[in-house]
mmCIF file of C-alpha atoms in Angstrom:
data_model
loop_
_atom_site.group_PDB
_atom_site.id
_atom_site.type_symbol
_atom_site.label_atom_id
_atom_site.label_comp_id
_atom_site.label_asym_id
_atom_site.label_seq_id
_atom_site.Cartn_x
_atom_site.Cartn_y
_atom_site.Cartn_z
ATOM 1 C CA UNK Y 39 56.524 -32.631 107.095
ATOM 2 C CA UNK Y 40 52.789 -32.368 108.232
ATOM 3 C CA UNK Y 41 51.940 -35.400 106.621
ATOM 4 C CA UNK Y 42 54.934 -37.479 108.387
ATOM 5 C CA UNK Y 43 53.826 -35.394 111.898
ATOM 6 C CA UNK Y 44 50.200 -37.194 111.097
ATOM 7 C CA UNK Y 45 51.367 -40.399 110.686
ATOM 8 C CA UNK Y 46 53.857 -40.472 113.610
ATOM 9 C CA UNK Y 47 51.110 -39.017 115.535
ATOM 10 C CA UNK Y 48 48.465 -42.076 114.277
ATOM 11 C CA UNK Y 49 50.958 -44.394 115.325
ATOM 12 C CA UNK Y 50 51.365 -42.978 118.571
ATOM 13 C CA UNK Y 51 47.412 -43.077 119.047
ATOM 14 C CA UNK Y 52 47.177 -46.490 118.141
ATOM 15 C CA UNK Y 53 49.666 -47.613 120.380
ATOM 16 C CA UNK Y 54 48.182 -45.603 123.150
ATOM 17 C CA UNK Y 55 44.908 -47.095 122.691
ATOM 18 C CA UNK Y 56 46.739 -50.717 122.669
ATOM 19 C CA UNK Y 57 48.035 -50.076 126.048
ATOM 20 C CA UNK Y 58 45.609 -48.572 128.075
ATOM 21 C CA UNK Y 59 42.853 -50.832 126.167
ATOM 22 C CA UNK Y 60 44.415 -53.886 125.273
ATOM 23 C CA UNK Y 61 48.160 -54.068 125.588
ATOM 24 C CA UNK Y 62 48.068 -54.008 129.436
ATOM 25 C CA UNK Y 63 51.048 -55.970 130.147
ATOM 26 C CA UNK Y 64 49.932 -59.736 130.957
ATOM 27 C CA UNK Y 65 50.301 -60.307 134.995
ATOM 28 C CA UNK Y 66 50.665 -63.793 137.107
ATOM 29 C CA UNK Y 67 46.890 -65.205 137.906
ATOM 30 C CA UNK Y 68 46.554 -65.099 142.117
ATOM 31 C CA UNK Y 69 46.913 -68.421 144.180
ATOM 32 C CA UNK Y 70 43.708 -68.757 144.398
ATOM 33 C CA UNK Y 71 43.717 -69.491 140.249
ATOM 34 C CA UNK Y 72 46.740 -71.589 139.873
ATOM 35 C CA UNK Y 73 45.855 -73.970 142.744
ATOM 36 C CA UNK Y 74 42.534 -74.907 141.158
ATOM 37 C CA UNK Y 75 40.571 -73.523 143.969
ATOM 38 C CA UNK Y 76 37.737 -71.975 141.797
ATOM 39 C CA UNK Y 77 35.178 -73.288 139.840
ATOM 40 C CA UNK Y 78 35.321 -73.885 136.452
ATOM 41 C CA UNK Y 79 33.050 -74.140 133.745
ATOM 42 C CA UNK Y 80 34.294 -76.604 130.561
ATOM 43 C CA UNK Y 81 34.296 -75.486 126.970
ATOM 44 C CA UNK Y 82 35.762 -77.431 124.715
ATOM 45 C CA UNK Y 83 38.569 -75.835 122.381
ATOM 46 C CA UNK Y 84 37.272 -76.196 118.438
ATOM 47 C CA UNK Y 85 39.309 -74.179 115.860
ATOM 48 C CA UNK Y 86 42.330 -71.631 116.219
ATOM 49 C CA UNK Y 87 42.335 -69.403 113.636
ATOM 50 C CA UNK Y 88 45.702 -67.146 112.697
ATOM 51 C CA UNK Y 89 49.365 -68.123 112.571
ATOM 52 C CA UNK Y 90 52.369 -66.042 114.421
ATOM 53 C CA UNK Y 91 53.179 -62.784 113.435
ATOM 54 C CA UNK Y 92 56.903 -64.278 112.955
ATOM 55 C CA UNK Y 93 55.613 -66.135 109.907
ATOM 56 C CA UNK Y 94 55.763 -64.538 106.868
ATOM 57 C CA UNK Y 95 52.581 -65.096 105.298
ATOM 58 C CA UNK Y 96 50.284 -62.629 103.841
ATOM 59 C CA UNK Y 97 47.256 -64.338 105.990
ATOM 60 C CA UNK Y 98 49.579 -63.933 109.285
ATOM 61 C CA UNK Y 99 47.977 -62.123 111.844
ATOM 62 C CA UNK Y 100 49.696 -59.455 114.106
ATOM 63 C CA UNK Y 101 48.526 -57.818 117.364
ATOM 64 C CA UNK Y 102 44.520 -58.804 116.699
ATOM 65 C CA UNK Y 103 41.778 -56.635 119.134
ATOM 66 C CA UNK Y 104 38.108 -57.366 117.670
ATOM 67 C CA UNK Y 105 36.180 -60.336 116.331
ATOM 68 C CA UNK Y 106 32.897 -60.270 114.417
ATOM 69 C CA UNK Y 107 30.819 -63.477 113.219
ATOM 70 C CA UNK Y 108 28.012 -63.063 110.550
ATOM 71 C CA UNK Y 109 25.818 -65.073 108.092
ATOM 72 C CA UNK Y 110 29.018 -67.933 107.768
ATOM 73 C CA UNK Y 111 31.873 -65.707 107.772
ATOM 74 C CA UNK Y 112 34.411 -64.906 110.595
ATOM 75 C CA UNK Y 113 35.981 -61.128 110.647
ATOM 76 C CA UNK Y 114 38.840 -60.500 112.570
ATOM 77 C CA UNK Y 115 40.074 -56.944 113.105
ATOM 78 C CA UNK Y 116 43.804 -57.019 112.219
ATOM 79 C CA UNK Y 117 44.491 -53.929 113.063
ATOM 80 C CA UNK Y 118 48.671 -53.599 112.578
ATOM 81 C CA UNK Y 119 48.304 -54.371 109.198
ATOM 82 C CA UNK Y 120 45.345 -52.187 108.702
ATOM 83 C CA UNK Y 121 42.456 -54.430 107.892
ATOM 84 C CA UNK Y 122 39.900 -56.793 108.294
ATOM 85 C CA UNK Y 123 40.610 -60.842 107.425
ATOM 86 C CA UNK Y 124 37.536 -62.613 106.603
ATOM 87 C CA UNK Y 125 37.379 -66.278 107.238
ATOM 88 C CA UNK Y 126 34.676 -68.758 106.484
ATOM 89 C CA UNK Y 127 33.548 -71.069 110.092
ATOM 90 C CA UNK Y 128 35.702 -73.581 109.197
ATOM 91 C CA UNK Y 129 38.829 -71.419 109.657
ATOM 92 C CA UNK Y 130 39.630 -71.130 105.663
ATOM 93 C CA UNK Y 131 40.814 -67.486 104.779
ATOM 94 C CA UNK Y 132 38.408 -66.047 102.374
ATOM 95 C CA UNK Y 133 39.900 -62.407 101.782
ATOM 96 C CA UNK Y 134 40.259 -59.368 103.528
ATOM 97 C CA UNK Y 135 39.002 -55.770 103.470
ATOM 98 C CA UNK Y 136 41.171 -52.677 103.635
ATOM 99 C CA UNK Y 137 44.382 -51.596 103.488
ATOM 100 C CA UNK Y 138 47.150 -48.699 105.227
ATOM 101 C CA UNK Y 139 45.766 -45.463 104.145
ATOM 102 C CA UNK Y 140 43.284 -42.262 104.583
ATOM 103 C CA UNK Y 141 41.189 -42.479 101.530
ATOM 104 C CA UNK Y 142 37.782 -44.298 101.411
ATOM 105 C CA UNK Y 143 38.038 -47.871 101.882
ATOM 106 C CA UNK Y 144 41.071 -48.094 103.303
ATOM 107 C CA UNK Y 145 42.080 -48.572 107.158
ATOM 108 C CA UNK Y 146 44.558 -47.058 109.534
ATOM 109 C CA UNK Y 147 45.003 -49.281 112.499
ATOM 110 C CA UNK Y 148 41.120 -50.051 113.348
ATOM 111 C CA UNK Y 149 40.416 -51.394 116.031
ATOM 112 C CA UNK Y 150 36.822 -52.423 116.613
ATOM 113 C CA UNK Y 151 34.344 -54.082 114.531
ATOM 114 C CA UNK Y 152 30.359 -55.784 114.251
ATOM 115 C CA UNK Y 153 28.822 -56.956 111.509
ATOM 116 C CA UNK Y 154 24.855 -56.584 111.722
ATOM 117 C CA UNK Y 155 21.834 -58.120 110.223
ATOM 118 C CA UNK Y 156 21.556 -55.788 107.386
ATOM 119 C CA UNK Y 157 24.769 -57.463 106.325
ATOM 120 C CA UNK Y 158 26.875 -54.386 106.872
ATOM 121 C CA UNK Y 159 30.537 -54.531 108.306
ATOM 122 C CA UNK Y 160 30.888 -51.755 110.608
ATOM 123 C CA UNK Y 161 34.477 -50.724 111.527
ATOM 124 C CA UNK Y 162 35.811 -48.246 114.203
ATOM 125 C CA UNK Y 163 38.962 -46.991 111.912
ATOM 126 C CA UNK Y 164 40.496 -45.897 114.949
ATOM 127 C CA UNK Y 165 43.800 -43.901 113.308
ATOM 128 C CA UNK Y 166 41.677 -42.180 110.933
ATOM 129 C CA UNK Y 167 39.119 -40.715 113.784
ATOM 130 C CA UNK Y 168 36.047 -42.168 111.485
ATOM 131 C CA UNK Y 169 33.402 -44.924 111.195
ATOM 132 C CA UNK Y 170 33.610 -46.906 107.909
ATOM 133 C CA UNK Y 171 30.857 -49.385 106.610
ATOM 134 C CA UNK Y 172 31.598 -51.652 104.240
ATOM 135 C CA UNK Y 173 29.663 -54.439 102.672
ATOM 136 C CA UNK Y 174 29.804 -58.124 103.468
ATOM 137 C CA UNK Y 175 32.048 -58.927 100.626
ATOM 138 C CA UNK Y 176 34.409 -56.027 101.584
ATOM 139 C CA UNK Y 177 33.239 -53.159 99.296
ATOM 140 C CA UNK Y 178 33.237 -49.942 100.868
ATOM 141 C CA UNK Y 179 29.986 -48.366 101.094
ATOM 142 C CA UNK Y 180 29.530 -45.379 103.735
ATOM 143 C CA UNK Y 181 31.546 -43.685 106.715
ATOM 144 C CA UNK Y 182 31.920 -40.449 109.055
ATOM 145 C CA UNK Y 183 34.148 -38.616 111.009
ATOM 146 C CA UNK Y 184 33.999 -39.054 115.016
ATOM 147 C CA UNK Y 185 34.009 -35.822 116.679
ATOM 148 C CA UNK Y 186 33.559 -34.528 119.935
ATOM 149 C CA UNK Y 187 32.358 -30.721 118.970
ATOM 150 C CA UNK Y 188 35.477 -30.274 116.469
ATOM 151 C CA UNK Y 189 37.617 -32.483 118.379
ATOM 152 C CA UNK Y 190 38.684 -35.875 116.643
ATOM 153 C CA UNK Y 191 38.246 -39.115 118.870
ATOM 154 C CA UNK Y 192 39.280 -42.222 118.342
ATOM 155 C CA UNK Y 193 36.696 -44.415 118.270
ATOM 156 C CA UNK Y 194 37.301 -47.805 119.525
ATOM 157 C CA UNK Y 195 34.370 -50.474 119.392
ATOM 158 C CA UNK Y 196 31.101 -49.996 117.736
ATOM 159 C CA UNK Y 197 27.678 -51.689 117.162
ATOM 160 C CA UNK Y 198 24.865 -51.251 115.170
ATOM 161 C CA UNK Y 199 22.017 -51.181 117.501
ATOM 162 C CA UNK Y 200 19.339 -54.333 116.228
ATOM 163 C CA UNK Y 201 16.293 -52.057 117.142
ATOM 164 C CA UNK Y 202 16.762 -48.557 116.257
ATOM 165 C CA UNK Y 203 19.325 -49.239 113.255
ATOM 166 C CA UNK Y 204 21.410 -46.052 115.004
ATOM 167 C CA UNK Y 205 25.473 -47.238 115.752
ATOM 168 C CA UNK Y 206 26.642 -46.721 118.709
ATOM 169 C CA UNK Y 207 30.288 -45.936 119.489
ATOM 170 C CA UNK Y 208 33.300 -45.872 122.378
ATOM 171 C CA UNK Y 209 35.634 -43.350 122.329
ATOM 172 C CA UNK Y 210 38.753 -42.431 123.667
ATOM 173 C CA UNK Y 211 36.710 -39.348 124.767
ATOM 174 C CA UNK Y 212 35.338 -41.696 127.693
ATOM 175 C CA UNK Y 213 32.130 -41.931 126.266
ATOM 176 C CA UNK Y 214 29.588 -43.550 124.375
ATOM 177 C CA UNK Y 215 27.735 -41.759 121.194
ATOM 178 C CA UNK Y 216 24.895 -42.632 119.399
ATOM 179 C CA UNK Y 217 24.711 -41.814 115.332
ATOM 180 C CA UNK Y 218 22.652 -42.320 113.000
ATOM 181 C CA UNK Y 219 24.075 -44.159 110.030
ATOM 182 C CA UNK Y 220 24.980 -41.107 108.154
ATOM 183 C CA UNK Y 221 27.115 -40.047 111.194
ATOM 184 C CA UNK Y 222 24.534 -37.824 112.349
ATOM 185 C CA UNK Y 223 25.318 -37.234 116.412
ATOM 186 C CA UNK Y 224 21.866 -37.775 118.545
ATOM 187 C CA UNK Y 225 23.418 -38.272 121.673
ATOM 188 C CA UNK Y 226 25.930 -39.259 124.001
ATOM 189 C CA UNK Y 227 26.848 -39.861 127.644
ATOM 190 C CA UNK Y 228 29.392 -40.261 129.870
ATOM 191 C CA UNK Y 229 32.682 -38.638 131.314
ATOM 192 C CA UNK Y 230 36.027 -39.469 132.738
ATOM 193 C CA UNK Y 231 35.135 -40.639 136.034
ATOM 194 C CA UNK Y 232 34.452 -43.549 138.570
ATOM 195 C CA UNK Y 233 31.030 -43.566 139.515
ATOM 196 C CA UNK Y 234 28.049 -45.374 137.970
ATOM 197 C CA UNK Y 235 27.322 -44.182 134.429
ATOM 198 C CA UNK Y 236 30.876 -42.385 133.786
ATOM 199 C CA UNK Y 237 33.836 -44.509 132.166
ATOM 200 C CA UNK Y 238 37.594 -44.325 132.395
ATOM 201 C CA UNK Y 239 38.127 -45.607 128.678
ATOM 202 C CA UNK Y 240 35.228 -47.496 127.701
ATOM 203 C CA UNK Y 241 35.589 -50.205 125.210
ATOM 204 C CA UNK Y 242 34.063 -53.528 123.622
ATOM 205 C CA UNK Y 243 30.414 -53.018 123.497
ATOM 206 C CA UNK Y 244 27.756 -55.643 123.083
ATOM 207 C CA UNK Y 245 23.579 -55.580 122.734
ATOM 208 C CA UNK Y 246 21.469 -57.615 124.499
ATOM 209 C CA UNK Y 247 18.140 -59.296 123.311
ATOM 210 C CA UNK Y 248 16.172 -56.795 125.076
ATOM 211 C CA UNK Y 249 18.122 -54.203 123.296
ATOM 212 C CA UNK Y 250 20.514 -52.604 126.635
ATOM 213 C CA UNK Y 251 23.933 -51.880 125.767
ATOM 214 C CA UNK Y 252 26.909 -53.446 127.314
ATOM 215 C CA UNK Y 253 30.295 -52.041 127.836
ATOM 216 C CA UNK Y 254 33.662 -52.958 129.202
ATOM 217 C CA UNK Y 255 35.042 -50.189 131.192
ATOM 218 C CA UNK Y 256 38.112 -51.075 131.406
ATOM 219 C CA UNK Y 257 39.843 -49.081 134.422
ATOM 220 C CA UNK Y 258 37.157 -48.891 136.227
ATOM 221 C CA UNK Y 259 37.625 -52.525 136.206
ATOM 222 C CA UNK Y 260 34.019 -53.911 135.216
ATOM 223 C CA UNK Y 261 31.560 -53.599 132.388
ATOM 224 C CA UNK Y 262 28.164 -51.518 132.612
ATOM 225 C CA UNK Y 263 24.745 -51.899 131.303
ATOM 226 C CA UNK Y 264 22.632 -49.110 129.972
ATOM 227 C CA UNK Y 265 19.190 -49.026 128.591
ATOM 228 C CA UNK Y 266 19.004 -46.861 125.257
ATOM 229 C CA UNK Y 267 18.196 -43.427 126.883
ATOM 230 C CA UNK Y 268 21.758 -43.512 128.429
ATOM 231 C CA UNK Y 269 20.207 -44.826 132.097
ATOM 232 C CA UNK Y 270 22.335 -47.304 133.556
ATOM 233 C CA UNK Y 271 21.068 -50.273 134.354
ATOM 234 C CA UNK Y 272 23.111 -52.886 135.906
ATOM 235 C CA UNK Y 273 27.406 -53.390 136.681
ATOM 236 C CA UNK Y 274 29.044 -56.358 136.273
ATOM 237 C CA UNK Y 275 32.227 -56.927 138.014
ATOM 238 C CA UNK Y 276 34.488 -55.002 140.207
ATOM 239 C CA UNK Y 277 38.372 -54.510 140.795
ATOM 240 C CA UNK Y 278 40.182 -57.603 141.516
ATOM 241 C CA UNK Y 279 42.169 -60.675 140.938
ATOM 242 C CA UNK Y 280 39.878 -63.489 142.464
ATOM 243 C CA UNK Y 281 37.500 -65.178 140.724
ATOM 244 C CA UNK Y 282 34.292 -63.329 139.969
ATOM 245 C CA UNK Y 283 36.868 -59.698 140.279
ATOM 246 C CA UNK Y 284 37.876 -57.965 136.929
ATOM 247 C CA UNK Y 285 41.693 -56.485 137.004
ATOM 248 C CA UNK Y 286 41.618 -55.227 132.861
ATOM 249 C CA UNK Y 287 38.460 -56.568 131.040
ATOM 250 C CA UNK Y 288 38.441 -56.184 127.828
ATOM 251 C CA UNK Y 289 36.077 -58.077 125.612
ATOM 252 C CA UNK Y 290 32.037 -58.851 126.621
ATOM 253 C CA UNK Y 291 29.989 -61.409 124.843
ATOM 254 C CA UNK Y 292 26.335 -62.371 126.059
ATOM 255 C CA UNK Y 293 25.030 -65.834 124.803
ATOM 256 C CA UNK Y 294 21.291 -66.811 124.363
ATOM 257 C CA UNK Y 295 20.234 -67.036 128.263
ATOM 258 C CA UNK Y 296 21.601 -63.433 128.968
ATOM 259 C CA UNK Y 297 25.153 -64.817 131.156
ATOM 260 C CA UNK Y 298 27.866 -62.214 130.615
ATOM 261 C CA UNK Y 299 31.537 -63.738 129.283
ATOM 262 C CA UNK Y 300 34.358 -61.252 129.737
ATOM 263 C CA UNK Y 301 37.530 -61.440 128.835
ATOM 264 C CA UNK Y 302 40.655 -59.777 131.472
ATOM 265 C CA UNK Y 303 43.855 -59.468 129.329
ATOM 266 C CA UNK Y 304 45.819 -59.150 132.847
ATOM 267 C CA UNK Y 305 44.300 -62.712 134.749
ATOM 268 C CA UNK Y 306 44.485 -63.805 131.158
ATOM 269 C CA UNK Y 307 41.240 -65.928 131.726
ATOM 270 C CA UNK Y 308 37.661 -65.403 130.822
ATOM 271 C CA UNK Y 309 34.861 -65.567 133.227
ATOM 272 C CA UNK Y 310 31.141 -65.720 132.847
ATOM 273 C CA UNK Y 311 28.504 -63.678 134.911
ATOM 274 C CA UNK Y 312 25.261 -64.368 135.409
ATOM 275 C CA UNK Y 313 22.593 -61.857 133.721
ATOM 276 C CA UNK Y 314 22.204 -60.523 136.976
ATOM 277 C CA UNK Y 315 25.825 -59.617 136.989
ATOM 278 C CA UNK Y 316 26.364 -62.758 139.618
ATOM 279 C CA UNK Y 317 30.165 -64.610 138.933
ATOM 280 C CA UNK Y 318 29.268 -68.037 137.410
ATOM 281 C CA UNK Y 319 32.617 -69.504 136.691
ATOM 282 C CA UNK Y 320 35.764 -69.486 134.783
ATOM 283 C CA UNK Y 321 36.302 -70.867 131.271
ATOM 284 C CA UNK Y 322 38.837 -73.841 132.278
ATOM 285 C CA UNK Y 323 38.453 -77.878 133.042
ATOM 286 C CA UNK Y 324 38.508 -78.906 136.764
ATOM 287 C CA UNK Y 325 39.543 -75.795 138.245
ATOM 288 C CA UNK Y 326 42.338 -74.985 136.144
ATOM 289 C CA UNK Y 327 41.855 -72.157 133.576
ATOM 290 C CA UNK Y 328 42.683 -72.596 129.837
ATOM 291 C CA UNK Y 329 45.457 -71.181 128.981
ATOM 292 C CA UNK Y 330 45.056 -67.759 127.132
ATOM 293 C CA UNK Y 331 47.481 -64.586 126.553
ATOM 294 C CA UNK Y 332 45.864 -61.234 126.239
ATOM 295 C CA UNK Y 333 42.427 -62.186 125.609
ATOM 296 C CA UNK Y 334 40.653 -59.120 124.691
ATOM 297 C CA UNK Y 335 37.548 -59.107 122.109
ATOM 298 C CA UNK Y 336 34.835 -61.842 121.874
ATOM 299 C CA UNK Y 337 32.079 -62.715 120.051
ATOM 300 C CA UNK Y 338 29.341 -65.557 120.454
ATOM 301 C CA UNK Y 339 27.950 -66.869 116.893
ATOM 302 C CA UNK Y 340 25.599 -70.504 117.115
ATOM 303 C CA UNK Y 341 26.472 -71.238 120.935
ATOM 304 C CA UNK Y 342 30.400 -70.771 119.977
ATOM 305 C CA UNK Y 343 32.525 -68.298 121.701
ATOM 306 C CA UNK Y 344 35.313 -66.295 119.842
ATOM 307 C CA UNK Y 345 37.664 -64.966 121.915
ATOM 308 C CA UNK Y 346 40.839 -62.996 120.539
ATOM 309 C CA UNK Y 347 44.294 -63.316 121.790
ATOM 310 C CA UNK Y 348 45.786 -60.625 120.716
ATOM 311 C CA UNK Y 349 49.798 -61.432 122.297
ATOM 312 C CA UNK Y 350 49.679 -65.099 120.343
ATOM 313 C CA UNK Y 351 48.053 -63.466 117.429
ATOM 314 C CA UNK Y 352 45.286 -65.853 117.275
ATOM 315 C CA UNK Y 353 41.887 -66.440 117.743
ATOM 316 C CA UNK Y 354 40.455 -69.451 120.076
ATOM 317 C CA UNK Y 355 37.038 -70.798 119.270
ATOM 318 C CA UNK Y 356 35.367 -72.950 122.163
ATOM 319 C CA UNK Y 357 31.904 -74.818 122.261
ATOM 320 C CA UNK Y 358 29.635 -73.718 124.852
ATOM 321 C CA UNK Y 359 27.073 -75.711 126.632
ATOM 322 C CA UNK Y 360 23.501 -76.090 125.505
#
């Protein structure tokens, strides 16, 4: 009976964090969008990867969150079906990693994901309350539990930080924790609040080349920067449907000149900020966004951006200007 109450209470968890992170029902883009009264910046669709969760295939994917790109290979956080689908960059499915379960290895509905340059995959097993790190070709290696005192949380994005090798993690405990790769808590910072510094369920989190940490607060409506000591250092976006305003971001991805591309799952567009945190443009051709559903996590890999949609169970691949 205790082991049915766990998994109805997983479930329950995971759907939690799909609606309040992700699952946000999808909402009608303002006037302003649909006339074609905002500036747009072109990028060229490339690949789709995924087919409908109505098909039956074993490679189908179903309610996606979190995309990784590494060294040639494409990981995809599939999170219903409690694992990670590895494709190679020309959209070919490879294999995948995990499967529904508690023991070491497997997965129970993860949610976030980054695969670093030590050629680790690094996965937020959200429904298990732990950290798992596996290796490129899908062998599990390491992992620890996320706790908050003796409190499970449910972690929900992760990175490994480039310059101090520590991974840092979002929680459902509105805050972001720094361990060292044996799970070892050095710090953490933030609360449940609306002011600079404090999150109200903080989510996709991204480095930038000067090593400051990114993260999509999500109702708060923006994403904040913080240097490594926890200081904040910049905000991006603020509550809104026009362009340049962020209603539910969910994703971040920073390409090679610092601009800011984040994804709102309710606009159902993606817009790019300049690295001063100054609204650049929306991802669409002459003023008309492209067409997404529930775009959520992103990556950027070799001037392409990944962008998940998790409602068509896909993920969209554009090329980015030089």
């Amino acid at each position: 009976m205790q082991h049915r109450q766990r998994i109805k209470n997983n479930c329950i968890g995971f759907i939690s964090n799909l609606c309040l992170l992700f699952f946000v029902a999808t909402g009608s883009a303002s006037a302003e969008i649909t006339a074609g009264k905002i500036k747009t910046q072109t990028a060229h669709k490339v690949l789709q990867l995924g087919v409908t969760a109505d098909d039956n295939s074993k490679q189908a994917l179903q309610l996606p969150s979190d995309i990784a790109v590494h060294a040639g290979k494409i990981y995809v956080v599939d999170g219903s079906h409690h694992r990670i689908m590895v494709y190679d960059l020309k959209g070919k499915f490879l294999f995948h990693i995990g499967s529904k379960g508690e023991q070491p290895g497997q997965l129970n509905y993860p949610v976030g994901i980054d695969v670093s340059t030590d050629n680790r995959v690094y996965v937020a097993d959200s429904g298990n309350h732990r950290i798992q790190i596996f290796s490129d070709k899908g062998v599990f290696l390491s992992g620890f539990n996320v706790k908050n005192n003796k409190e499970e949380i449910r972690p929900i994005d992760l990175i490994r930080h480039s310059r101090t090798g520590n991974i840092i993690v979002s929680g459902s405990n509105h805050r972001l924790m720094i361990y060292t790769p044996k799970g070892k808590l050095l710090k953490k910072w933030g609360n449940n609040g609306k002011n600079r510094g404090e999150f109200r369920y903080p989510a996709t989190i991204s480095e930038l080349d000067d090593g400051r940490i990114a993260v999509v607060d999500v109702l708060n409506s923006r994403a904040q920067v913080f240097n490594t000591d926890g200081s904040i250092s910049l905000v991006v976006g603020e509550w809104g449907v026009l362009p340049g305003k962020l209603f539910r971001p969910k994703g971040i991805a920073i390409d090679q000149h610092g601009n800011f591309y984040i994804s709102d799952s309710y606009m159902n567009v993606v817009q790019k900020f300049s690295d001063d945190g100054n609204f650049v443009a929306v991802l669409g051709d002459k003023g008309k966004p492209y067409d997404m559903l529930t775009p959520v996590g992103m990556t950027i890999y070799k001037n392409r951006l990944y962008v998940v949609e998790m409602k068509k169970h896909r993920v969209s691949v554009y090329q980015l200007g030089r």
